[in-house]
Coordinates of C-alpha atoms in Angstrom, one line a residue:
X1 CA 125.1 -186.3 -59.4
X2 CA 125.4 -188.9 -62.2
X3 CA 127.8 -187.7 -65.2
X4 CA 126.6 -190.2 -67.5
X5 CA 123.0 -188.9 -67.3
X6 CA 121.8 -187.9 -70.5
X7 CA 120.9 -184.1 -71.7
X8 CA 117.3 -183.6 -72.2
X9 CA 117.9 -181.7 -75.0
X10 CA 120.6 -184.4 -76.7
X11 CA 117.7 -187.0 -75.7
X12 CA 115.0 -184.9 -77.7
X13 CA 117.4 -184.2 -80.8
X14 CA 118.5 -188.0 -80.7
X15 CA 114.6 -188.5 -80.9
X16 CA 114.1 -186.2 -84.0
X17 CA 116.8 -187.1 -86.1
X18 CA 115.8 -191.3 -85.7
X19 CA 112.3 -189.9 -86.8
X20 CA 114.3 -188.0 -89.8
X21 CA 116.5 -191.2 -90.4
X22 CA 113.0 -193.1 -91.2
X23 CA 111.6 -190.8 -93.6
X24 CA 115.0 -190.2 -95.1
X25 CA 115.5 -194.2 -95.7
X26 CA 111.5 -194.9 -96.0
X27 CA 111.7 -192.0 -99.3
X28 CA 114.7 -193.4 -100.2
X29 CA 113.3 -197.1 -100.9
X30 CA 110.2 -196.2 -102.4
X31 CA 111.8 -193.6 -104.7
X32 CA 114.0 -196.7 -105.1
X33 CA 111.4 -199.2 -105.8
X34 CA 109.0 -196.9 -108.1
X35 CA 112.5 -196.3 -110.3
X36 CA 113.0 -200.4 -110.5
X37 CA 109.2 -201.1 -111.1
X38 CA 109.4 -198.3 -114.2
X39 CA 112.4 -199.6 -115.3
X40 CA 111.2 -202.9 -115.8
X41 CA 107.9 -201.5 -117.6
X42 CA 110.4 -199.8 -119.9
X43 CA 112.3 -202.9 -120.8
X44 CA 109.5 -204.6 -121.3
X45 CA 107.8 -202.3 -123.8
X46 CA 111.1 -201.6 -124.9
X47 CA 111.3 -205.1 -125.9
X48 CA 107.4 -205.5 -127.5
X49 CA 108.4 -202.5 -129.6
X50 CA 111.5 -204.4 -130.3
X51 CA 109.7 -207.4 -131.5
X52 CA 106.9 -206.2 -133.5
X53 CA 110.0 -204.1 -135.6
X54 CA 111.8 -207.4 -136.5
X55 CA 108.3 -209.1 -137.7
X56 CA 107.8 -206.0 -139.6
X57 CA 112.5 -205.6 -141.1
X58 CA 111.3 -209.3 -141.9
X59 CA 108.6 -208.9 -144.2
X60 CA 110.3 -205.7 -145.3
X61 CA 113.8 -207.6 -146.5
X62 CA 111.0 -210.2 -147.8
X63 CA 109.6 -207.4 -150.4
X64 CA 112.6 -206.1 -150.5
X65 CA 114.6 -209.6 -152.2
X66 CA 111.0 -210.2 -154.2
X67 CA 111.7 -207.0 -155.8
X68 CA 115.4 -207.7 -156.8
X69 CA 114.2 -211.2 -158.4
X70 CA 111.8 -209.2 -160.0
X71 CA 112.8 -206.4 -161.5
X72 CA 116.8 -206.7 -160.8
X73 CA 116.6 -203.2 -158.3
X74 CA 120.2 -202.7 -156.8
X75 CA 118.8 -200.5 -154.5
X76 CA 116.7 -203.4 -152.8
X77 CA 119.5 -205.5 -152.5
X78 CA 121.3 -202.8 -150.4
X79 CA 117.6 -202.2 -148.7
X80 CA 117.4 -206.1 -147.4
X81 CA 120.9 -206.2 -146.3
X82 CA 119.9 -202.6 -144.6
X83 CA 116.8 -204.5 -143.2
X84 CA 118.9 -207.8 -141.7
X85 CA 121.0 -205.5 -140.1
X86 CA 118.6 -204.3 -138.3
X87 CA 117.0 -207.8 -137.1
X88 CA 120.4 -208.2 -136.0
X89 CA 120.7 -205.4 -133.9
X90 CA 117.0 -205.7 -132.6
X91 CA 117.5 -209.4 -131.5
X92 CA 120.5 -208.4 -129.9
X93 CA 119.1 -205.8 -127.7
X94 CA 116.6 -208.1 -125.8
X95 CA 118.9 -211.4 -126.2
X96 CA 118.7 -211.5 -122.5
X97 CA 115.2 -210.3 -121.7
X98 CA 114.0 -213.2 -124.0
X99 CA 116.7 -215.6 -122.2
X100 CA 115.1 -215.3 -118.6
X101 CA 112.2 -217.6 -120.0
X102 CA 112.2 -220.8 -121.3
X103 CA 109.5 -220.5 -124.3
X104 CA 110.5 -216.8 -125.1
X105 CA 114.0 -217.9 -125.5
X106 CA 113.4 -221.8 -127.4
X107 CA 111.1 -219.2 -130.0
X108 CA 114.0 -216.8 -130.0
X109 CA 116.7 -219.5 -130.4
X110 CA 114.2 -221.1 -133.4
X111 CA 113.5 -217.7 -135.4
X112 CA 117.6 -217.0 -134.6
X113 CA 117.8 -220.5 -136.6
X114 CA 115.2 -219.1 -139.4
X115 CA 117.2 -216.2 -140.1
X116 CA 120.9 -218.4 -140.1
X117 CA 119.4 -220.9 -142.9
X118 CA 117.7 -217.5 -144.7
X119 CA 121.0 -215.6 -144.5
X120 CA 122.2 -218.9 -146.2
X121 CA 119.6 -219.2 -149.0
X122 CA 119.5 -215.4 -149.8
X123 CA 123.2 -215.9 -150.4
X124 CA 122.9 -218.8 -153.2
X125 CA 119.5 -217.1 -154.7
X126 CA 121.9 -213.8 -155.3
X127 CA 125.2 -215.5 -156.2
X128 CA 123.2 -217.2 -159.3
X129 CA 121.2 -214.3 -160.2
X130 CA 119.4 -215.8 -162.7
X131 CA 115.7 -216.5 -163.4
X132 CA 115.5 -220.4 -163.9
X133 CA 114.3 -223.3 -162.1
X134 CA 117.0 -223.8 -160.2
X135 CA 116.3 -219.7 -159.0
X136 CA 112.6 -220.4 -159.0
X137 CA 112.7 -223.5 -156.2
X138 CA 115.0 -221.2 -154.7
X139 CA 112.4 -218.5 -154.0
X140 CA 109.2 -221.0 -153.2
X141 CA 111.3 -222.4 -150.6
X142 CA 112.7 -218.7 -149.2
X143 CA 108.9 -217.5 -149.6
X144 CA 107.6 -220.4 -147.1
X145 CA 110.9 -219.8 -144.9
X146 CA 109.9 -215.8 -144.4
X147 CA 106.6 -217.5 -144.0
X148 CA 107.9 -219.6 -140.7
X149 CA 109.7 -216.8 -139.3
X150 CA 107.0 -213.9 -139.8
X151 CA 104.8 -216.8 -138.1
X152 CA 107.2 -217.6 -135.1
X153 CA 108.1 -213.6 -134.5
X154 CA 104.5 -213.4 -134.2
X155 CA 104.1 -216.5 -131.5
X156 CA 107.4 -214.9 -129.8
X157 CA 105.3 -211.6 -130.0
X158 CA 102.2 -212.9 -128.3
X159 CA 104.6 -215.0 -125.4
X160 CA 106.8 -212.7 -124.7
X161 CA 104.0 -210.3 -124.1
X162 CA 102.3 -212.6 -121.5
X163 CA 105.6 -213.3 -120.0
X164 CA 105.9 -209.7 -119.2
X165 CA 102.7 -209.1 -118.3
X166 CA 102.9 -211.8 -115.5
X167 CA 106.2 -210.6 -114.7
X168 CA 104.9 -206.9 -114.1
X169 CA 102.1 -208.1 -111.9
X170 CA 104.6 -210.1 -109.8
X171 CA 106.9 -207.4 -109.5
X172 CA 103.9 -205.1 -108.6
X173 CA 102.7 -207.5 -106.2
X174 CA 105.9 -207.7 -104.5
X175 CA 106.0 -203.8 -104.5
X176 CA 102.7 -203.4 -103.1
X177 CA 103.4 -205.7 -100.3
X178 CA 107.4 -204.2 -99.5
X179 CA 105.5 -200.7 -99.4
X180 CA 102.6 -201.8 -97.1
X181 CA 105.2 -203.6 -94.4
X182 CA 107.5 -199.9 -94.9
X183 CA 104.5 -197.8 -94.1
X184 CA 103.4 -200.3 -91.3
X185 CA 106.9 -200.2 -89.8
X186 CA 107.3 -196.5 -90.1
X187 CA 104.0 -196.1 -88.4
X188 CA 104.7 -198.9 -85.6
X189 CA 108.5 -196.6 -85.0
X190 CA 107.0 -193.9 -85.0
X191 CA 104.3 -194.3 -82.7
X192 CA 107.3 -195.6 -80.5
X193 CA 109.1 -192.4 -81.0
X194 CA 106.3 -190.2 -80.5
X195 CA 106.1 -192.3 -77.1
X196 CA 109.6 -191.5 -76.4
X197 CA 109.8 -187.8 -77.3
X198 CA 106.2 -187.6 -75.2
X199 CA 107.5 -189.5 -72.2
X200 CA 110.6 -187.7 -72.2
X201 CA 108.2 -183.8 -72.4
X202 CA 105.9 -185.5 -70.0
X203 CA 109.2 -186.1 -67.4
X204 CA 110.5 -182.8 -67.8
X205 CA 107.2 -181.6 -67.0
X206 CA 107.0 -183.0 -63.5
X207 CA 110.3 -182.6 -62.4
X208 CA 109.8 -178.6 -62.9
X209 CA 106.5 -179.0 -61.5
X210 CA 108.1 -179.9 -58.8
X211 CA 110.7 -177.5 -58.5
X212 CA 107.2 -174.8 -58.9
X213 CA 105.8 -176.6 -55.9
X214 CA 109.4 -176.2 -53.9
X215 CA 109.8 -172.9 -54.6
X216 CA 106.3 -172.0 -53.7
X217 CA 106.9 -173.6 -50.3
X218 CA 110.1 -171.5 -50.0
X219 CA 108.4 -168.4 -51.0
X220 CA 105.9 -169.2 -48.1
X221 CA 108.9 -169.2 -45.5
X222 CA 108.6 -173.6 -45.2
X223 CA 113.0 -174.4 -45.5
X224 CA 112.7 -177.2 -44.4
X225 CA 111.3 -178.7 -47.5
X226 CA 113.3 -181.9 -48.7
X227 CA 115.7 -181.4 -51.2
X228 CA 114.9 -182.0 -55.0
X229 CA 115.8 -185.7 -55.8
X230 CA 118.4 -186.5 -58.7
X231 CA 116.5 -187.0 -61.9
X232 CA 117.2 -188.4 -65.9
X233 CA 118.6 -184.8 -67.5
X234 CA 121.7 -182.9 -66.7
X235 CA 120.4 -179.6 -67.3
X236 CA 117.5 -180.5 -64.6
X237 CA 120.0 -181.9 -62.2
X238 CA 122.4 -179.2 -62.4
X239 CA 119.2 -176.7 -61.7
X240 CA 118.3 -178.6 -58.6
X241 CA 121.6 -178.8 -57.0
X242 CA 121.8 -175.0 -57.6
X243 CA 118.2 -175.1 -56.3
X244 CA 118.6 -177.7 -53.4
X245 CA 121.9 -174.7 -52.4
X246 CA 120.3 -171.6 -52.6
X247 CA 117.2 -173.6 -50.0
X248 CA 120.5 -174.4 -48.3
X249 CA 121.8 -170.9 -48.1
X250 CA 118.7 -169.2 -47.5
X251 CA 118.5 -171.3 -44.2
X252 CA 121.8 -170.1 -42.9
X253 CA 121.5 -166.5 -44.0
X254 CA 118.1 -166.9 -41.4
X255 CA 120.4 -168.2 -38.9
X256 CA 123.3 -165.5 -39.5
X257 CA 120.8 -163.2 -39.3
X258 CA 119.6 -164.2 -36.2
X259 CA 123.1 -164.5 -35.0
X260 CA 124.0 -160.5 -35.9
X261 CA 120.7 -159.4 -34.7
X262 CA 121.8 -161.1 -31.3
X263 CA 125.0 -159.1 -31.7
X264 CA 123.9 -156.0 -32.6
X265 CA 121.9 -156.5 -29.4
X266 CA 124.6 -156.9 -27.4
X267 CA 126.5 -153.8 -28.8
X268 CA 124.0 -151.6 -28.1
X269 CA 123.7 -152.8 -24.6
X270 CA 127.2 -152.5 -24.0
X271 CA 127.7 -149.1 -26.1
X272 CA 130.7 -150.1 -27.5
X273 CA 131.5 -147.1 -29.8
X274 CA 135.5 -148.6 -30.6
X275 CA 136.2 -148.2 -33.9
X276 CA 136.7 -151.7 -34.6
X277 CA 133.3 -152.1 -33.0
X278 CA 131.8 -150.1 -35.3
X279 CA 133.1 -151.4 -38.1
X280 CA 132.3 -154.8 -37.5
X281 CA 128.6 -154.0 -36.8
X282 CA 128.9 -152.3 -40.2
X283 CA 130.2 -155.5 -42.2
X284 CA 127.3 -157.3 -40.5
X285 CA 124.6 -155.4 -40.9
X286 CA 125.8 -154.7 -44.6
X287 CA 126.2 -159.2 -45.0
X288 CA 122.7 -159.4 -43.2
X289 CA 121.0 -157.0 -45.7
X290 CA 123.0 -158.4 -48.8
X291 CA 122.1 -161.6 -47.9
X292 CA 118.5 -161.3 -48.1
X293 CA 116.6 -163.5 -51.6
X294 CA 113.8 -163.8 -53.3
X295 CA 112.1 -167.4 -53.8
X296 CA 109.0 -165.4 -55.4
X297 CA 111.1 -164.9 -58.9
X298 CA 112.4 -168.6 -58.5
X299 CA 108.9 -169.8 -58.7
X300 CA 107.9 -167.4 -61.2
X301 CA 110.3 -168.1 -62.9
X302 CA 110.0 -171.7 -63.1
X303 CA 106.5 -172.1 -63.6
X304 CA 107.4 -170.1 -66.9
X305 CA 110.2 -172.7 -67.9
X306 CA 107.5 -175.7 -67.4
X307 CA 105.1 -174.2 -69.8
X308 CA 107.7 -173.7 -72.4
X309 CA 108.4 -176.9 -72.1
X310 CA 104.7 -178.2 -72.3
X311 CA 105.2 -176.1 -75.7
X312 CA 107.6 -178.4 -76.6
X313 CA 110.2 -175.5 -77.1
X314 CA 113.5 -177.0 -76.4
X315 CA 115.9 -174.5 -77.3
X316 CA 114.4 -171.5 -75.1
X317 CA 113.8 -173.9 -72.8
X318 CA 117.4 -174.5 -72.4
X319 CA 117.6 -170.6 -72.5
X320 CA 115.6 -170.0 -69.5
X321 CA 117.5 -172.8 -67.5
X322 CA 120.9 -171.2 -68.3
X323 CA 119.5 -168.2 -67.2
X324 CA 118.1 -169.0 -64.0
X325 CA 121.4 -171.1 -63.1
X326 CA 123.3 -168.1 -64.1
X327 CA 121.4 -166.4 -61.6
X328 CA 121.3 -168.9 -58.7
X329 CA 125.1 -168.7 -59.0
X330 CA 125.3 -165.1 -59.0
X331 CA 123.3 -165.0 -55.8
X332 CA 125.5 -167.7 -54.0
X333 CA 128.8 -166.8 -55.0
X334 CA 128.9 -163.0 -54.9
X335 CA 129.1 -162.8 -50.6
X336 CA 131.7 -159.7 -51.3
X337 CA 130.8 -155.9 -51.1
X338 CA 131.3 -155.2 -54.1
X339 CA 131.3 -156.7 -57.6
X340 CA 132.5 -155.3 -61.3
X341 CA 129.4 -153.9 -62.9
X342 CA 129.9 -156.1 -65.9
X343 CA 128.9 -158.7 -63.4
X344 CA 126.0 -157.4 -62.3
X345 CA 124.8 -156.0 -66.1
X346 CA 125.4 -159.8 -67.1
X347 CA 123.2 -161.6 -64.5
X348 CA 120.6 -158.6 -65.3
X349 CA 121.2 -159.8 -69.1
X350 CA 119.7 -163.3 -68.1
X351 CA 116.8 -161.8 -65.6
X352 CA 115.5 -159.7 -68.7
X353 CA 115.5 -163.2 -71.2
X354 CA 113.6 -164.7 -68.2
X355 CA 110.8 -161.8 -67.6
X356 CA 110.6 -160.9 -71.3
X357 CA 109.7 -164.8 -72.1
X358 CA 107.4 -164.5 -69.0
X359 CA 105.7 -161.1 -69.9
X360 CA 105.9 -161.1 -73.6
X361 CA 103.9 -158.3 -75.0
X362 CA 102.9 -157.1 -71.5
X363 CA 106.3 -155.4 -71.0
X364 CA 109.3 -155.2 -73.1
X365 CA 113.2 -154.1 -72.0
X366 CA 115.9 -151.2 -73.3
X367 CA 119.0 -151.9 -71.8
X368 CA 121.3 -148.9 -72.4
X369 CA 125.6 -148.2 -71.5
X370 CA 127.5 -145.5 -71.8
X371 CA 129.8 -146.7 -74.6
X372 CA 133.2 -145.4 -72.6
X373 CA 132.5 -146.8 -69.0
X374 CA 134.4 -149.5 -68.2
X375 CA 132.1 -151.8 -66.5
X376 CA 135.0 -154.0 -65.5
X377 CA 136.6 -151.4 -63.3
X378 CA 133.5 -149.9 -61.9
X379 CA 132.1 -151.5 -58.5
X380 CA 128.6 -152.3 -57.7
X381 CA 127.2 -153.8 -54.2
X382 CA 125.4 -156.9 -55.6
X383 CA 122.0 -157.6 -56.1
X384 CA 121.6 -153.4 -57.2
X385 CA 119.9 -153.4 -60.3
X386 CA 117.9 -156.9 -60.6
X387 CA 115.9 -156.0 -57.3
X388 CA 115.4 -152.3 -59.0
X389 CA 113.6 -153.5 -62.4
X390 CA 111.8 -156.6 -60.4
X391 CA 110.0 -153.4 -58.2
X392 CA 109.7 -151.7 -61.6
X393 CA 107.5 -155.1 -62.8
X394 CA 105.8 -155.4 -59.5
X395 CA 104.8 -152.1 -58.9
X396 CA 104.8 -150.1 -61.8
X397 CA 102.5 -152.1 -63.9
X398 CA 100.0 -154.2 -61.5
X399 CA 97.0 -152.8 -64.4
X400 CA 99.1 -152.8 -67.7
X401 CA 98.1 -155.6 -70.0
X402 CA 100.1 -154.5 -73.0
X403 CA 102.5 -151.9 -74.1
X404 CA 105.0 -151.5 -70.9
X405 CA 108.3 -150.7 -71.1
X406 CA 111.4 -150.6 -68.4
X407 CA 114.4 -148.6 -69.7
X408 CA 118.0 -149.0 -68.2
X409 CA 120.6 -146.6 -68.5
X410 CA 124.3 -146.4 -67.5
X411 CA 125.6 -143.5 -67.8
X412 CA 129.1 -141.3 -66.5
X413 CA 128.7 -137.9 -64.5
X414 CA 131.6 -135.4 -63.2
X415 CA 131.6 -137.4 -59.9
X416 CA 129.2 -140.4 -60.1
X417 CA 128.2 -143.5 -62.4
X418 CA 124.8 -143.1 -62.6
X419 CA 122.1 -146.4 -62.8
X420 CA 118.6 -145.4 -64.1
X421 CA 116.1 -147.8 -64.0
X422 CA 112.5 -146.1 -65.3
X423 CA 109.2 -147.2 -66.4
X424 CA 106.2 -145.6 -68.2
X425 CA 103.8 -147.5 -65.2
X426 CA 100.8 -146.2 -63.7
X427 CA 103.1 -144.0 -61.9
X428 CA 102.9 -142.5 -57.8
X429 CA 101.7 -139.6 -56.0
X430 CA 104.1 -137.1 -54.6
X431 CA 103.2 -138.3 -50.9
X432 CA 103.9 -141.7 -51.7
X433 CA 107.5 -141.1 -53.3
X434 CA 108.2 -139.3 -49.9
X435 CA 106.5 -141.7 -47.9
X436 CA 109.1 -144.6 -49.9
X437 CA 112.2 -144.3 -47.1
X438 CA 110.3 -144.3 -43.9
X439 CA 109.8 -147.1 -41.8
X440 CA 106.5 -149.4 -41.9
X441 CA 106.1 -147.9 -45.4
X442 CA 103.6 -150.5 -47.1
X443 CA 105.2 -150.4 -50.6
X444 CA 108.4 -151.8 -49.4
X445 CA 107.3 -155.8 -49.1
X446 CA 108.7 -158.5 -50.7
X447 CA 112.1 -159.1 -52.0
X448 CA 115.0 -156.7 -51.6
X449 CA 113.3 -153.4 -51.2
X450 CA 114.3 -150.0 -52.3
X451 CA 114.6 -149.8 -48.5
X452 CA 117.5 -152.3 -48.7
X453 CA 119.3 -151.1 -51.6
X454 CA 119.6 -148.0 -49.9
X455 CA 121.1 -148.6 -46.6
X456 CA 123.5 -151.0 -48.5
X457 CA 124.6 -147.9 -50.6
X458 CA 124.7 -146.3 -47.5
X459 CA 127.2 -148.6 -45.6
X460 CA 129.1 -149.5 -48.0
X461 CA 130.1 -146.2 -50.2
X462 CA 129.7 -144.1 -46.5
X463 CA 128.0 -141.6 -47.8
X464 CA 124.4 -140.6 -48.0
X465 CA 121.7 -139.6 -50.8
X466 CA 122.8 -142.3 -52.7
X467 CA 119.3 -143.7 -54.2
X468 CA 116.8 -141.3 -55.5
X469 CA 113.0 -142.0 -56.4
X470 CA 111.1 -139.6 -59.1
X471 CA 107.4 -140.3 -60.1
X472 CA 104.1 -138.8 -61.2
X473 CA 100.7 -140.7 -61.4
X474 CA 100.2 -141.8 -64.7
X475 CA 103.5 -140.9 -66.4
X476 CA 106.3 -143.8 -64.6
X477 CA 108.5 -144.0 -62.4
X478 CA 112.3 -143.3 -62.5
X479 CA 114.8 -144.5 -59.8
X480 CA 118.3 -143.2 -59.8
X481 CA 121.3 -145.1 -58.5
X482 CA 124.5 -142.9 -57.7
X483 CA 127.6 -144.8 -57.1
X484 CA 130.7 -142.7 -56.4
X485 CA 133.5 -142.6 -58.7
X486 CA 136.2 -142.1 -55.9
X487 CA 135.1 -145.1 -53.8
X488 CA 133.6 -147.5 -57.1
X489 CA 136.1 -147.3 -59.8
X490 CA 138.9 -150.0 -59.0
X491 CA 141.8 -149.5 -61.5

C-alpha cells in the first residue's frame, strides 16, 4: 500500500480548519474595515467640530479686543490671547486633514494668512494703547480683517464639509464593494469546501460499503470474492489489508481443516493409540476448533462504521476502525494455545466500543476484574470471552428493545480463575440448558459456539467440566468459565 496516502481524518480536519481560516480572515477584514470607515467619520466630525470652534475663538478674541479698547479690561486682554491660543491649537489639529484637498487647504492657508497679519495689527493697537485716530484706523481696519476671516472660516466650514461628505461616500462605496467580493469569495470557497469535505464522506461511504457487501459474501461461505482494492485513506487501507488477510486466512483454515479431518480419518482407521499419536490429534483438533471465525460480526460491524460515517462523525469513526483492526489482528496473530488474559480482556475492550455504538440503548456493558489477578500471568485459550458475550447478544436478547445489560466478571477462587459472562435476557428453560452440550443441539449455530469453547477447554487444560451454563426463563442467563490455576497461571 501507498504510504504517502492521506488520512481520512487529517483530510477532513485539513478541510475544517481552511473553512475556519476563512471566517477567521473574512471577520478579521471587516472588523478591520468597519474600524477604518469609523475612523474616518470621526476625523471628519472631529474636524467640522474643529472648524465651527475657531469661527466661533474668532469672534470671541474679536469681543474680547473690542472690550479692551473699550473699557481698558485686563482680563480681556488675557481672554483674546486665551482665545488665539486656541485657534492655534485647533488649526493645528486638522493641518493635514485640510491639506489632502486643494480648496480646503488654499482657504486654510488664506485664513492662516488672516490670523498672521491680525496677530500683527492686534500687537501695534495694544502697544499704543491709546484712544486716537491713529488707534481708531487701527480698529476699522482690525474690525473688517475679523470680518474676512469669520467670512473665510465660514467658506472653509461649508468646503471642507462637502469634501468629507464625498470622501465618506467614496470610502463607503469602496467598502460596500470590498465586502460584497469577501462574502462572494467566502461563499464561492466554501461551496468548494463543502464539495471537498462531501466528496471526501461520500468516498468513505462506498469504500465501507463495499467492505459491508464483502463481508456479507464471506458470511455466506463465497471466499473466493476478490480482494478489497487499495483506496485514498490509510485508515481504510490498513482495514482492508487486515480484511483482504483474515478472507485469506479463513480460506486456509477451510483447507487445514479439511486436511486434519483427512487425518483424523486416517487415525482412526489405523487405531493408532501411541502417545505421540494422540497428542498430535489433540494439537489438531484443538488448531481446527481455534481456528474457526466469524464474518457475521465483520459485517455487522461494518455496516455500523458506514453509518457513523454517513453521520459525519469522524472521531468515533476512527474509534470503531481501531477497534475492529485491533480485532482482525487478534484473530490472525494469536495461532498459540494460550494467550495472557490481559490479551484477551483488551481485544474484548474494543468488541464492547464496537456493540455498544451498534446497540446503543438496546444493551449496555459492565466489565468487572478482580483487582489482585494478574491478568498478565494468567492464560486463556483465545477467542474465550468475545464468542461468550456475542451468544449473550444473539441469544439472550432477540425481543429486548431497551434496557439490556451483559455483565463480566473476573474473579479468583481457591483453585480456579473464574470468567462470568451473564445477562438479564429473556432467559432458557431448564431442558434447554441441558439440551446446550449435546450434539445437533439447534442453539449452537453460528460463530464459535459454547459447543467450541468447551471442547477447547477440554483439550487444552485436560480436564473436564470446565464451562458451565445457568438460566431461567425470564430472569438471564449466566455462563461460567473455569480455567485452572495449576495449568493457567504462567509465572
Amino acid at each position: 500500500m501507498n504510504d504517502k496516502k492521506m488520512s481520512l481524518k487529517a483530510s477532513l480536519l485539513y478541510g475544517y480548519i481552511t473553512m475556519l481560516m476563512i471566517l477567521t480572515l473574512a471577520f478579521a477584514v471587516s472588523l478591520y474595515t468597519d474600524q477604518m470607515l469609523s475612523s474616518q467619520r470621526r476625523r471628519i466630525d472631529q474636524t467640522n467640530l474643529n472648524l465651527s470652534h475657531i469661527s466661533l475663538e474668532i469672534r470671541n478674541f474679536n469681543d474680547y479686543l473690542d472690550l479692551f479698547i473699550s473699557q481698558q479690561q485686563k482680563d480681556s486682554v488675557d481672554n483674546y490671547k486665551k482665545s488665539r491660543a486656541n485657534i492655534k491649537i485647533l488649526l493645528e489639529e486638522i493641518r493635514e486633514e485640510l491639506s489632502e484637498n486643494e480648496e480646503t487647504d488654499m482657504y486654510n492657508r488664506i485664513l492662516n494668512n488672516l490670523l498672521e497679519y491680525e496677530s500683527n495689527l492686534v500687537r501695534q493697537i495694544l502697544i499704543r494703547n491709546e484712544r486716537d485716530l491713529k488707534t481708531y484706523d487701527m480698529m476699522v481696519e482690525y474690525k473688517r480683517l475679523t470680518s474676512y476671516m469669520i467670512q473665510y472660516s465660514n467658506l472653509l466650514i461649508n468646503v471642507y464639509l462637502e469634501h468629507g461628505t464625498r470622501k465618506h461616500q467614496l470610502l463607503t462605496r469602496d467598502y460596500v464593494r470590498m465586502k460584497t467580493f469577501m462574502n462572494a469569495s467566502f461563499i464561492f470557497i466554501g461551496i468548494l469546501l463543502f464539495i471537498y469535505i462531501g466528496k471526501a464522506v461520500r468516498n468513505a461511504t462506498t469504500i465501507l460499503t463495499n467492505f459491508s457487501n464483502t463481508a456479507r459474501n464471506i458470511s455466506n461461505g463465497q471466499f473466493h470474492v476478490e480482494d478489497i482494492s487499495e483506496n485514498s485513506y490509510q485508515e481504510l487501507n490498513t482495514l482492508a489489508a487486515a480484511f483482504n488477510q483474515m478472507k485469506k486466512d479463513i480460506k486456509d483454515y477451510i483447507e487445514q481443516m479439511k486436511e486434519k479431518a483427512a487425518l483424523e480419518n486416517r487415525l482412526n482407521e489405523e487405531k493408532l493409540k501411541s502417545a505421540k499419536i494422540d497428542k498430535l490429534y489433540k494439537e489438531s483438533q484443538f488448531l481446527s476448533l481455534q481456528n474457526q471465525i466469524n464474518p457475521h460480526f465483520l459485517f455487522n460491524t461494518l455496516n455500523t462504521i458506514k453509518l457513523t460515517a454517513m453521520f459525519g462523525n469522524i472521531d468515533e469513526t476512527m474509534g470503531l476502525v481501531d477497534s475492529i483492526g485491533k480485532i482482525l489482528r487478534y484473530n490472525l496473530s494469536k495461532k498459540s494455545k494460550l494467550v495472557p488474559l490481559q490479551d484477551e480482556v483488551s481485544v474484548l475492550k474494543s468488541y464492547i466500543h464496537i456493540q455498544s455504538t451498534r446497540f446503543q440503548d438496546q444493551i449496555s456493558f459492565e466489565l468487572s476484574i478482580q483487582e489482585d489477578i494478574d491478568m498478565n500471568k494468567v492464560y486463556i485459550p483465545p477467542m474465550t470471552i468475545q464468542p461468550l458475550v456475542e451468544n449473550a447478544i444473539k441469544h439472550g436478547f432477540r425481543e429486548t428493545e431497551k434496557g439490556g445489560l451483559i455483565r463480566i466478571n473476573i474473579k479468583e477462587s481457591k483453585a480456579y480463575i473464574h470468567v462470568f459472562v451473564e445477562d438479564n435476557g429473556q432467559g432458557m428453560r431448564a431442558k434447554a440448558v441441558k439440551d446446550i452440550f449435546k450434539e445437533g443441539n439447534p442453539n449452537v449455530d453460528l460463530g464459535i459456539g459454547l459447543m467450541n469453547i468447551k471442547n477447547r477447554l477440554e483439550i487444552i487444560f485436560d480436564k473436564g467440566d470446565l464451562l458451565k451454563v445457568e438460566s431461567e426463563v425470564g430472569k438471564g442467563t449466566t455462563i461460567i468459565v473455569l480455567l485452572p490455576k495449576e495449568r493457567s497461571i504462567h509465572v
